[in-house]
Short mmCIF file of C-alpha atoms in Angstrom, two decimals:
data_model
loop_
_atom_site.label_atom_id
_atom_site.label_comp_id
_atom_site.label_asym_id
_atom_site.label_seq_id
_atom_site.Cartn_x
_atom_site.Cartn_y
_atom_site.Cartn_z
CA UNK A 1191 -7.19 93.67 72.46
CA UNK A 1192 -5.84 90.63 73.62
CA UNK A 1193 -6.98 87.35 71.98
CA UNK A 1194 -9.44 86.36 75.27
CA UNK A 1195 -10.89 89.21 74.68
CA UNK A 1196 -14.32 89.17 73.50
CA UNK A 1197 -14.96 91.91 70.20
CA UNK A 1198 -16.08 95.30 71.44
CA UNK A 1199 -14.22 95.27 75.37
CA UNK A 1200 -12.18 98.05 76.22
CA UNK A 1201 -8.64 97.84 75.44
CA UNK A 1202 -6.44 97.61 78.93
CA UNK A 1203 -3.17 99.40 78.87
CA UNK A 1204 -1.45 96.69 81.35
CA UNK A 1205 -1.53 93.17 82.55
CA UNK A 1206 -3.84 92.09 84.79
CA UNK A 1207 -2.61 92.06 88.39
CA UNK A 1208 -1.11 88.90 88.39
CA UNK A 1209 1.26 89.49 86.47
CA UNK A 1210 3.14 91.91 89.10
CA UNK A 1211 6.26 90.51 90.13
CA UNK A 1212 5.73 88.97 93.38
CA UNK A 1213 9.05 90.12 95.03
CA UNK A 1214 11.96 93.02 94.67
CA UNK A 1215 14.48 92.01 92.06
CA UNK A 1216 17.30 93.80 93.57
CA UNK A 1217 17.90 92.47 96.62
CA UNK A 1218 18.40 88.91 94.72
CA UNK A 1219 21.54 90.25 92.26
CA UNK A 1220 24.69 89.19 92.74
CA UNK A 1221 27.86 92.10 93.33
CA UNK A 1222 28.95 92.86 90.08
CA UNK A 1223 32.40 91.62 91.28
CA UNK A 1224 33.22 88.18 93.02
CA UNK A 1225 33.30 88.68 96.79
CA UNK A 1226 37.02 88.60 98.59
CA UNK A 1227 38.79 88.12 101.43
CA UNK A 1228 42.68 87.35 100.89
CA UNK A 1229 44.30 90.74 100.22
CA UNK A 1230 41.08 93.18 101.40
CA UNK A 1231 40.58 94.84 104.92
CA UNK A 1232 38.00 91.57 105.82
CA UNK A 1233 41.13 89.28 105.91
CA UNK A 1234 42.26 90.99 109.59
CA UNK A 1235 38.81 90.06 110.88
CA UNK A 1236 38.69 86.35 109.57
CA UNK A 1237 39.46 83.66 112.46
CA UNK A 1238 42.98 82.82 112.41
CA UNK A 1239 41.73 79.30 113.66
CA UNK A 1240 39.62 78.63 110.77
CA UNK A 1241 42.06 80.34 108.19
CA UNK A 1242 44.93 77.55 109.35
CA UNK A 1243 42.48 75.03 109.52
CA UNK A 1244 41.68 75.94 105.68
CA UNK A 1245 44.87 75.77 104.73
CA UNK A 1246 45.20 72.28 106.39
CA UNK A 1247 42.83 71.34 104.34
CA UNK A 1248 43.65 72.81 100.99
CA UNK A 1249 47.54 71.04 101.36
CA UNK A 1250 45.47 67.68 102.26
CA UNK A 1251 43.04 68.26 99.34
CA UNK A 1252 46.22 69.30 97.01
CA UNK A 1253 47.99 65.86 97.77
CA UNK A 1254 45.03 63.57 97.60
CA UNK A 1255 44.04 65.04 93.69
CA UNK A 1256 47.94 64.21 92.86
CA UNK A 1257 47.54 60.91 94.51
CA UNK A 1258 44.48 59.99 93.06
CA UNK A 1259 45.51 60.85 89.46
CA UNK A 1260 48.60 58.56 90.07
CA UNK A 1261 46.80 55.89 91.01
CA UNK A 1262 44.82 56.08 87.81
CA UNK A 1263 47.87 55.52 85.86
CA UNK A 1264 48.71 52.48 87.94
CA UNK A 1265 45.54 50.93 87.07
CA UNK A 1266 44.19 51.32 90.66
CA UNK A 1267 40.92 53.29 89.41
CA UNK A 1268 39.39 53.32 86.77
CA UNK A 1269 39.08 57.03 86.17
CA UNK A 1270 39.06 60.00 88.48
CA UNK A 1271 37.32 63.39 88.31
CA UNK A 1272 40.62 66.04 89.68
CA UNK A 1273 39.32 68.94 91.56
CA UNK A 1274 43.13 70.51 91.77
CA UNK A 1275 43.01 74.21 91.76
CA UNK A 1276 38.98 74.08 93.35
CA UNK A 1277 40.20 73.18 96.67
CA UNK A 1278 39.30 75.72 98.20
CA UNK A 1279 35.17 75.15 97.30
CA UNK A 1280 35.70 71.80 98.37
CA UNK A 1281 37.22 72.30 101.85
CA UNK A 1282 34.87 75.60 102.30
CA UNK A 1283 31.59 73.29 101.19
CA UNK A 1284 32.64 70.75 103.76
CA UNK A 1285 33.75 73.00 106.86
CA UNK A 1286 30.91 75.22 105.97
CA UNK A 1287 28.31 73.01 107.19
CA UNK A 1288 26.97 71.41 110.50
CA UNK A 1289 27.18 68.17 111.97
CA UNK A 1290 23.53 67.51 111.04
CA UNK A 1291 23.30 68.63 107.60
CA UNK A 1292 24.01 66.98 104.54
CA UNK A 1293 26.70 67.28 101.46
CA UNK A 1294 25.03 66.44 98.11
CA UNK A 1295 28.43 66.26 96.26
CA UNK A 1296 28.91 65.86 92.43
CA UNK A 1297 31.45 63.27 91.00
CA UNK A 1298 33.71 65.28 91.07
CA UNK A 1299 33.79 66.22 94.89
CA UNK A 1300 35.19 63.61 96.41
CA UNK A 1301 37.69 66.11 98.19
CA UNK A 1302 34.45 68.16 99.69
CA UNK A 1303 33.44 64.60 101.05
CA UNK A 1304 36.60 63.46 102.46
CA UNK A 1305 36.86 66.87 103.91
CA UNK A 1306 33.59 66.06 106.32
CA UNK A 1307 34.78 62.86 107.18
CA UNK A 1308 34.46 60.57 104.74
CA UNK A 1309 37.38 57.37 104.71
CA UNK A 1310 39.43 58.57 101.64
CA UNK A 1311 39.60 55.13 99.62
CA UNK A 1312 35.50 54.38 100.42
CA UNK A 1313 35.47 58.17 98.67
CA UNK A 1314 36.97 56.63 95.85
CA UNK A 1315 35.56 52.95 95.67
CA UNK A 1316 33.19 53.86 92.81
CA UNK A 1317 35.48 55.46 90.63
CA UNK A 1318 37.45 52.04 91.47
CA UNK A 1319 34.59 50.07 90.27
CA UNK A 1320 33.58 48.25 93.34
CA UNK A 1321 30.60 48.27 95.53
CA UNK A 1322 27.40 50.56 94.73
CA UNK A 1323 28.32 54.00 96.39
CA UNK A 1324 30.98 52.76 98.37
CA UNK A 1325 30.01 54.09 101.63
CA UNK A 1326 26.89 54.63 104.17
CA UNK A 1327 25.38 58.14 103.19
CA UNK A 1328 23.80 58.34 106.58
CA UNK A 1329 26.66 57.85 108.40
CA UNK A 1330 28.18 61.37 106.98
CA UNK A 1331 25.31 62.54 105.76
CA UNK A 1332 27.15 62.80 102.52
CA UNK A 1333 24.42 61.90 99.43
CA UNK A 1334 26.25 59.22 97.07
CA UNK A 1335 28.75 61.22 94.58
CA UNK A 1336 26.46 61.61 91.30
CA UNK A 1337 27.89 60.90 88.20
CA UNK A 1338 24.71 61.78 86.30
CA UNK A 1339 25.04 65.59 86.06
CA UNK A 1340 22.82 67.78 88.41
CA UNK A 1341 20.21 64.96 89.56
CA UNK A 1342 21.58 64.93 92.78
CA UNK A 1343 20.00 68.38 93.11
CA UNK A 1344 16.14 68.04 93.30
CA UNK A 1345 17.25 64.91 95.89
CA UNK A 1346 18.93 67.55 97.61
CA UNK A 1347 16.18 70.12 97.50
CA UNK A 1348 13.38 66.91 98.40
CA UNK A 1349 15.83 66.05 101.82
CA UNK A 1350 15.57 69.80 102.34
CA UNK A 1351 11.60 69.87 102.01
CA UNK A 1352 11.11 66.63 104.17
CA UNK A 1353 13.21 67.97 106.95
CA UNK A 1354 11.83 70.69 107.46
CA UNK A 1355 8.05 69.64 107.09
CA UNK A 1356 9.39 67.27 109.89
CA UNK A 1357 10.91 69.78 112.13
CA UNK A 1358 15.01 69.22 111.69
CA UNK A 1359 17.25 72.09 111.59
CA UNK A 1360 18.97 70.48 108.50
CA UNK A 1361 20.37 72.65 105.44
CA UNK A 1362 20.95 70.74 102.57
CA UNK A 1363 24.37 71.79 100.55
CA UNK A 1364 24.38 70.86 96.88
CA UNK A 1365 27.67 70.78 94.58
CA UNK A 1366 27.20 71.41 90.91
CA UNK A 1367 29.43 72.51 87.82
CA UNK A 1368 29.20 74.90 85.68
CA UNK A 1369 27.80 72.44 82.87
CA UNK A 1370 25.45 70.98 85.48
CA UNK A 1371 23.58 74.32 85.04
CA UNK A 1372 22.52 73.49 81.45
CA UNK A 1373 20.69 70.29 82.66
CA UNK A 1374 16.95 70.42 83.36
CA UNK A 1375 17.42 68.87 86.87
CA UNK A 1376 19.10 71.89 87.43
CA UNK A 1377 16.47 74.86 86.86
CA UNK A 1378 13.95 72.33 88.30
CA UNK A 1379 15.35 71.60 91.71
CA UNK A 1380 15.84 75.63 91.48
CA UNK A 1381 12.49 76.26 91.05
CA UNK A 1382 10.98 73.90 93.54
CA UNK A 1383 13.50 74.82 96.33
CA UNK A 1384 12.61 78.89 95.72
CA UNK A 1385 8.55 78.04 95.44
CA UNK A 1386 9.29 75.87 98.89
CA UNK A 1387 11.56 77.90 100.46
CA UNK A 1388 13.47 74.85 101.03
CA UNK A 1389 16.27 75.09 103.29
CA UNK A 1390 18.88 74.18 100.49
CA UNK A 1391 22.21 75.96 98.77
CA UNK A 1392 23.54 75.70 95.51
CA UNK A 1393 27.12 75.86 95.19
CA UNK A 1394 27.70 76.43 91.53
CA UNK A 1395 31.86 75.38 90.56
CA UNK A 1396 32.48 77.75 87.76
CA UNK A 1397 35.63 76.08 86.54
CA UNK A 1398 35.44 77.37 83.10
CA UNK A 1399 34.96 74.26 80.93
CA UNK A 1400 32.15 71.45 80.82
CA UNK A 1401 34.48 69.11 79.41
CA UNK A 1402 35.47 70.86 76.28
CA UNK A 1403 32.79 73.51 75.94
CA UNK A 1404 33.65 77.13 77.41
CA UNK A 1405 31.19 78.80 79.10
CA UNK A 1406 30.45 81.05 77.13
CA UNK A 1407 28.54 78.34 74.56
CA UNK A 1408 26.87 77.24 77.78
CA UNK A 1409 24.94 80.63 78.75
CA UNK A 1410 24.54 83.83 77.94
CA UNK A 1411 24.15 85.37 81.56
CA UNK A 1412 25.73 88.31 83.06
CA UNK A 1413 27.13 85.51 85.08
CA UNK A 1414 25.72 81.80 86.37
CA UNK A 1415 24.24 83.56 89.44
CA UNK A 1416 21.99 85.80 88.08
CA UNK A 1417 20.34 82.87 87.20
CA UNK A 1418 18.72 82.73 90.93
CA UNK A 1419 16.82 85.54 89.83
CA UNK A 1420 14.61 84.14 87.58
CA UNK A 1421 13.41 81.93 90.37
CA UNK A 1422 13.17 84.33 93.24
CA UNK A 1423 16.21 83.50 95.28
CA UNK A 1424 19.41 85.65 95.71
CA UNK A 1425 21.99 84.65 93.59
CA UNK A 1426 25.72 85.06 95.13
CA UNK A 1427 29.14 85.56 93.55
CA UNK A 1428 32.27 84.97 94.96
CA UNK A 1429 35.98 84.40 94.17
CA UNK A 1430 36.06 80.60 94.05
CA UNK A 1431 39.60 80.34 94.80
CA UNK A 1432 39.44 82.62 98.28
CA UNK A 1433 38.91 79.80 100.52
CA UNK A 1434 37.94 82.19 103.58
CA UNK A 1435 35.52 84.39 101.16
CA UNK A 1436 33.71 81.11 100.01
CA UNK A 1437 33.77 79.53 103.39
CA UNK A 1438 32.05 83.37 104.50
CA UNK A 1439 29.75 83.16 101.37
CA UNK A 1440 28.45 79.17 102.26
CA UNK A 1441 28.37 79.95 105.82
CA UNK A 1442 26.38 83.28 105.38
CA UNK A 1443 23.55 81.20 102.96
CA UNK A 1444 23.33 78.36 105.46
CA UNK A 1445 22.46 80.29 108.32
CA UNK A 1446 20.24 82.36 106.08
CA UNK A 1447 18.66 78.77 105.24
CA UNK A 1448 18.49 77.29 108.43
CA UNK A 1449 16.58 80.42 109.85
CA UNK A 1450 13.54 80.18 107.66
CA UNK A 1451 14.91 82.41 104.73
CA UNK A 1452 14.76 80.24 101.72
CA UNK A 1453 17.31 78.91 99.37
CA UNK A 1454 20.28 80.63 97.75
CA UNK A 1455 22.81 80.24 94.59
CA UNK A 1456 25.85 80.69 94.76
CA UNK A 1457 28.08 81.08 92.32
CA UNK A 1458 32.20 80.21 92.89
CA UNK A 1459 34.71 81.39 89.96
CA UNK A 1460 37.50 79.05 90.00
CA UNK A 1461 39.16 77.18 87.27
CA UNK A 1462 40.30 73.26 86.52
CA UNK A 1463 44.02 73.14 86.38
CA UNK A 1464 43.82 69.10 85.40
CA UNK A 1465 41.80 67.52 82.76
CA UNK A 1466 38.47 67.63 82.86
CA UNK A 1467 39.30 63.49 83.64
CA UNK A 1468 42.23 61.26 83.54
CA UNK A 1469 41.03 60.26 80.10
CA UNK A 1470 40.44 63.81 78.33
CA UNK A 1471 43.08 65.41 76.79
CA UNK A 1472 42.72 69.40 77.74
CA UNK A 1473 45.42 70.50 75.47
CA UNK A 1474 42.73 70.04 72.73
CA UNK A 1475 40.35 72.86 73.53
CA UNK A 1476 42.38 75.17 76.20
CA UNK A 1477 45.69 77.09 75.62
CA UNK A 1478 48.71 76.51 78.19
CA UNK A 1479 48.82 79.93 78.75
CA UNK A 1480 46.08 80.16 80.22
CA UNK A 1481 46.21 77.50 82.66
CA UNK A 1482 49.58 79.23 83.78
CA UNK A 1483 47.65 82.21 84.09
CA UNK A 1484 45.47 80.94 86.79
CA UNK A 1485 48.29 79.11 88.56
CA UNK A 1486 49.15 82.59 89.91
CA UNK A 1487 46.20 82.56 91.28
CA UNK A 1488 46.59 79.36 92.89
CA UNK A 1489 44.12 78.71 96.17
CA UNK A 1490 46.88 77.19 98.14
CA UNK A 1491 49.51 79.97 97.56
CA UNK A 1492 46.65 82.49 97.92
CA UNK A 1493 46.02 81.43 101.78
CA UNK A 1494 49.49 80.31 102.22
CA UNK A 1495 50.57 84.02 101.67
CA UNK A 1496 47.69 85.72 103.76
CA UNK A 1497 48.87 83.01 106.91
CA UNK A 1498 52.55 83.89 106.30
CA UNK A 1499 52.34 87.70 105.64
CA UNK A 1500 50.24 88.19 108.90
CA UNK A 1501 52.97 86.01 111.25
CA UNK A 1502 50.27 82.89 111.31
CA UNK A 1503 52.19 80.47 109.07
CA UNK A 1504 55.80 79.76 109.49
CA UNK A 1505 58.24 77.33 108.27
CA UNK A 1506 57.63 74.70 111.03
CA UNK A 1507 53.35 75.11 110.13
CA UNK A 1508 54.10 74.16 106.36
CA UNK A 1509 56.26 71.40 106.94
CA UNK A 1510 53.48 69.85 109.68
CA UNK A 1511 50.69 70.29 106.99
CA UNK A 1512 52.65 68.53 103.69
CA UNK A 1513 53.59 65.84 106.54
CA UNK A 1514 50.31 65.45 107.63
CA UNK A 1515 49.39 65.31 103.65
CA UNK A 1516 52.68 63.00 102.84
CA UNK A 1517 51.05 60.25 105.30
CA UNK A 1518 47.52 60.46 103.95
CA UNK A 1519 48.68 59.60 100.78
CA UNK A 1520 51.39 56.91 102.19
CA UNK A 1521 48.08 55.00 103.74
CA UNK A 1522 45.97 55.99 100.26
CA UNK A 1523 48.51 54.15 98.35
CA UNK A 1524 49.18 51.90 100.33
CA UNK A 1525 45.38 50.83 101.36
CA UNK A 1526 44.52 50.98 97.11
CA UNK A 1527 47.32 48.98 96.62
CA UNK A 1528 45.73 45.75 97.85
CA UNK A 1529 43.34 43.98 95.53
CA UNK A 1530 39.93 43.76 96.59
CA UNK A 1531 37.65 41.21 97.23
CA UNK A 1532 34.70 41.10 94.43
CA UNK A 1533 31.74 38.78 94.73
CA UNK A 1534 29.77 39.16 91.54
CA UNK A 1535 26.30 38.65 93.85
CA UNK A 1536 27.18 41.62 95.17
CA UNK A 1537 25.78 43.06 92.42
CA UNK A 1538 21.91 42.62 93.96
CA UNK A 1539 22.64 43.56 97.17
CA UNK A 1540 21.04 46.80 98.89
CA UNK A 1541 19.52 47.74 95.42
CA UNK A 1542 15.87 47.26 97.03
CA UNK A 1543 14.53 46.72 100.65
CA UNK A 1544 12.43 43.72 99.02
CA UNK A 1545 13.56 42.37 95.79
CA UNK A 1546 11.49 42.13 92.58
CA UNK A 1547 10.75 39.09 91.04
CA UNK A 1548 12.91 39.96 88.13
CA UNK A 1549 15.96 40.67 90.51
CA UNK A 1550 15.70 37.76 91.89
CA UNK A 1551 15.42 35.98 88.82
CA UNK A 1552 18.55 37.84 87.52
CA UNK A 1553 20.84 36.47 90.77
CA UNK A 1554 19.45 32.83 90.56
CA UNK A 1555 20.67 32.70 86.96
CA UNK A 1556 24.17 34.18 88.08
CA UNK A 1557 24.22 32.35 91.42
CA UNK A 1558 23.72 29.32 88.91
CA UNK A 1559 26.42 30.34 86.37
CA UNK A 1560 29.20 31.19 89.01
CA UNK A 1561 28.50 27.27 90.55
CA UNK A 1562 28.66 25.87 87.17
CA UNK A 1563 31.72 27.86 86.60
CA UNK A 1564 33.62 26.68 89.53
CA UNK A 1565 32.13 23.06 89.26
CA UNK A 1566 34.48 23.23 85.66
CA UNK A 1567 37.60 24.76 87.15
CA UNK A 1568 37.16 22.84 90.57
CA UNK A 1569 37.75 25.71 92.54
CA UNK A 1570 38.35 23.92 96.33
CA UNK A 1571 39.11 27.62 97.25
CA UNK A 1572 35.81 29.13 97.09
CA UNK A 1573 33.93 29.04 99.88
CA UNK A 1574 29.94 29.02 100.21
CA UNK A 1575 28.12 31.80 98.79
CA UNK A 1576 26.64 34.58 100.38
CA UNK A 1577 23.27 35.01 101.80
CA UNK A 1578 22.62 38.66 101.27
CA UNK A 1579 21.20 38.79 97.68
CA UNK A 1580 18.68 36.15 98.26
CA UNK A 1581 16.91 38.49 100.80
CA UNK A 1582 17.65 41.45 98.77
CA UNK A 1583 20.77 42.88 100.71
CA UNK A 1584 19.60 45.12 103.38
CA UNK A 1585 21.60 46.70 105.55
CA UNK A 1586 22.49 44.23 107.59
CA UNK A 1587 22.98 41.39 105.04
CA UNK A 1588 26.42 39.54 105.06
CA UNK A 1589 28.63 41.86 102.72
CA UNK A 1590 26.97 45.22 103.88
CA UNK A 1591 29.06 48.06 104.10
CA UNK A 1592 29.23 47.04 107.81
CA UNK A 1593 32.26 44.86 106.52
CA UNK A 1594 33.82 47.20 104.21
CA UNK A 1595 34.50 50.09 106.43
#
């Protein structure tokens, strides 16, 4: 007897109906082994186009982390996120997707971003500490890199929704880390993408470590993607480092998406050869041998040696792609190199369509500080200020992004 039931009813040997699980659990488990390509039969029947473009990627990617890092030590930005040894679910996120859908990247994917188009120092403007995002979203369709953890995946799962009650063949694609998992934005954009059957994908980066804390204090799942059962969506798991497996396994829940079938986790095994940051010190909580472990299995020298073992890669091909990667950073350097220009007002600009009173309160009393300020130094230099924050900053103010790009 159950405590609704009143004294004297007959005793019921199961639930009521209800409770019967509304759909098959075992078409929604992930393999019990990460899916492959490099090295396994399915490598002969991968593009050779796409695998070179892949690895054009992955030597761009590799360069751009090592760039970026350097800068940091120059003073040039304030701190930067490395994604070197997850290239591969970076370039795989970004090639993975259509013109017309969008990239809800973490903070840590700038590669993925740059990847779909993105200018590589607006990619990195934020962690510079200038401007707001540093770049249009719409014009990429690339959602504003979230430092937060995970709240850029209910937006993602929301864009989905909208798009689709509108009629646009748009997939979302949402990046998360392993420690994004353990956020509640997390299991709730889950759960509202599987009741909605929003066309959205969760790409999970399980790079071992959030931060300092191992995975294994995080969770104690069979693995990250057998969390997508619990909310009715198949759960995926594939060798994070295999650039052509994860490019297969994003492609496969895209189109799976974008024809009606719901959203889909996936889960990418890789591992964080850097820091977890320019500022953390990894040495503390990880063993060196164990990073050189995983350097053997190095996404880079993985694809390098599928292209060069099946006569698609030769000498000539490597040296055009660490050119090509050589340059990029030559114009990175040189382009983060020059100071930029900061107006403080900038500061209220494109923050709301219409201002609030309190906003504009807020800029009056800086607009009046930064006269009083140059009234003392007699500044001859400065010239008038800018317009934009008094109507707010829309797009279109004076010192939009249309004069940053």
């Amino acid at each position: 007897m159950t405590v609704q039931e009143p004294p004297g009813a007959a005793y019921r040997l199961a639930p009521p109906p209800a409770w019967r699980p509304r759909v098959d659990a075992a078409p929604l488990l992930p393999d019990p082994e990460p899916f492959r390509v490099l090295g396994t039969d399915a490598a002969a029947d991968t593009d050779p186009e796409l695998l070179r473009a892949l690895y054009r990627q992955l030597v761009l990617g590799r360069r751009y982390n090592a760039q970026a890092m350097a800068l940091t030590k120059q003073g040039r930005l304030a701190v930067y996120p490395s994604s070197t040894g997850q290239e591969a679910c970076e370039v795989a996120a970004a090639l993975a997707l259509e013109e017309r859908d969008w990239l809800f990247p973490s903070y840590r994917d700038t590669l993925a971003a740059v990847a779909r188009g993105l200018d590589p120092v607006q990619a990195l403007t934020l962690l510079r500490g200038d401007w707001h995002t540093g770049y249009d979203p719409y014009e990429h369709r690339v959602a504003p890199l979230s430092t937060p953890l995970a709240t850029q995946l209910p937006h993602a799962v929301g864009l989905a929704h909208a798009a689709r009650l509108q009629g646009d063949d748009v997939v979302a694609l949402a990046m998360v880390g392993d420690g994004g998992t353990s956020e509640g934005d997390f299991h709730e954009a889950l759960n509202f993408a599987a009741v909605w059957r929003a066309p959205v994908v969760f790409l999970v980066q399980n790079n071992g470590f959030a931060i300092s804390v191992p995975l294994a204090k995080q969770t104690a799942a069979p693995s990250l993607a057998h969390k997508a059962v619990g909310y009715g969506m198949p759960g995926r798991l594939v060798d994070g480092n295999d650039a052509p497996a994860v490019h297969q396994v994003i492609s496969d829940a895209v189109a799976r998406a974008r024809g009606g079938g719901g959203p889909t986790l996936i889960e990418a095994v890789t591992y964080r050869m850097d820091a977890h940051t320019n500022a953390d010190d990894a040495t503390r909580y990880r063993a060196s041998a164990e990073v050189e472990a995983w350097r053997a299995h190095d996404p880079v020298l993985l694809l390098e040696r599928e292209l060069t073992g099946r006569g698609l890669l030769d000498e000539e091909g490597r040296r055009a792609a660490a050119e090509a990667a050589e340059t990029m950073a030559a114009r990175l350097r040189e382009r983060m190199n020059a100071d930029p220009v900061l107006d403080p007002m900038d500061l209220f600009a494109h923050v709301y369509a219409e201002p609030t009173p309190q906003l504009r309160e807020q800029a009056a009393g800086l607009r009046a500080e930064l006269e009083a300020e140059r009234e003392a130094t007699h500044d001859p230099a400065h010239g008038p200020e800018r317009t934009g924050a008094d109507t707010g900053g829309g797009a279109g103010a004076p010192g939009g992004m249309e004069g940053r790009r």
